[in-house]
CSV table of C-alpha atoms in Angstrom, one decimal:
chain,number,residue,atom,x,y,z
A,78,MET,CA,-151.7,-7.5,-92.9
A,79,ASN,CA,-148.4,-9.3,-93.0
A,80,ILE,CA,-145.1,-7.4,-92.0
A,81,PRO,CA,-141.9,-7.9,-93.5
A,82,GLU,CA,-139.8,-10.7,-92.7
A,83,GLY,CA,-137.6,-9.7,-89.4
A,84,TRP,CA,-139.7,-7.1,-88.3
A,85,THR,CA,-141.6,-7.6,-84.9
A,86,THR,CA,-144.7,-5.2,-83.7
A,87,GLU,CA,-144.7,-3.6,-80.6
A,88,THR,CA,-146.8,-1.2,-78.4
A,89,VAL,CA,-146.2,1.4,-76.1
A,90,SER,CA,-148.7,3.5,-74.2
A,91,VAL,CA,-148.0,7.3,-74.0
A,92,ASN,CA,-150.3,9.4,-72.0
A,93,GLY,CA,-152.9,6.9,-72.1
A,94,VAL,CA,-152.6,6.3,-76.0
A,95,ASP,CA,-151.6,3.1,-77.0
A,96,LEU,CA,-149.2,3.4,-80.1
A,97,GLN,CA,-148.1,0.3,-82.3
A,98,TYR,CA,-144.8,0.3,-83.8
A,99,TYR,CA,-142.4,-1.9,-85.8
A,100,ARG,CA,-138.7,-2.8,-84.9
A,101,THR,CA,-136.2,-4.6,-87.1
A,102,GLY,CA,-132.4,-4.7,-87.4
A,103,ASP,CA,-129.6,-4.6,-84.5
A,104,GLY,CA,-127.7,-1.5,-85.3
A,105,PRO,CA,-127.9,1.9,-83.8
A,106,PRO,CA,-131.5,3.3,-83.4
A,107,LEU,CA,-133.2,5.2,-86.4
A,108,VAL,CA,-136.8,6.4,-86.0
A,109,MET,CA,-138.6,6.7,-89.1
A,110,ALA,CA,-142.0,8.7,-89.2
A,111,HIS,CA,-144.6,7.8,-92.1
A,112,GLY,CA,-147.1,10.3,-93.5
A,113,PHE,CA,-150.8,10.1,-92.7
A,114,PHE,CA,-152.2,7.9,-95.5
A,115,ASP,CA,-149.2,5.6,-95.1
A,116,ASN,CA,-147.8,3.1,-92.7
A,117,GLY,CA,-144.2,1.8,-91.3
A,118,ARG,CA,-144.2,-0.8,-94.1
A,119,CYS,CA,-143.6,1.8,-96.5
A,120,TRP,CA,-139.7,2.1,-95.4
A,121,ALA,CA,-138.8,-1.7,-96.0
A,122,PRO,CA,-137.2,-1.2,-99.4
A,123,LEU,CA,-135.0,1.6,-98.1
A,124,LEU,CA,-133.9,-0.4,-94.9
A,125,THR,CA,-130.5,-1.9,-94.4
A,126,ILE,CA,-129.4,-4.4,-91.9
A,127,SER,CA,-127.2,-2.2,-90.0
A,128,GLN,CA,-129.7,-0.1,-88.2
A,129,THR,CA,-132.1,-0.8,-85.9
A,130,ILE,CA,-135.5,0.6,-87.3
A,131,THR,CA,-138.6,2.2,-85.1
A,132,THR,CA,-141.5,3.2,-87.2
């Protein structure tokens, strides 16, 4: 599945569990959590360039 232009995919290990997340932007960090049946791409229409987004 394609991610929006300018987004990167990164992974972090937390207590032995690998979590994948997306990052974009260059402003102050903002963490956004999606619901169970969705994914981080659901936030794409709401984002502005003024934030660093982690979903």
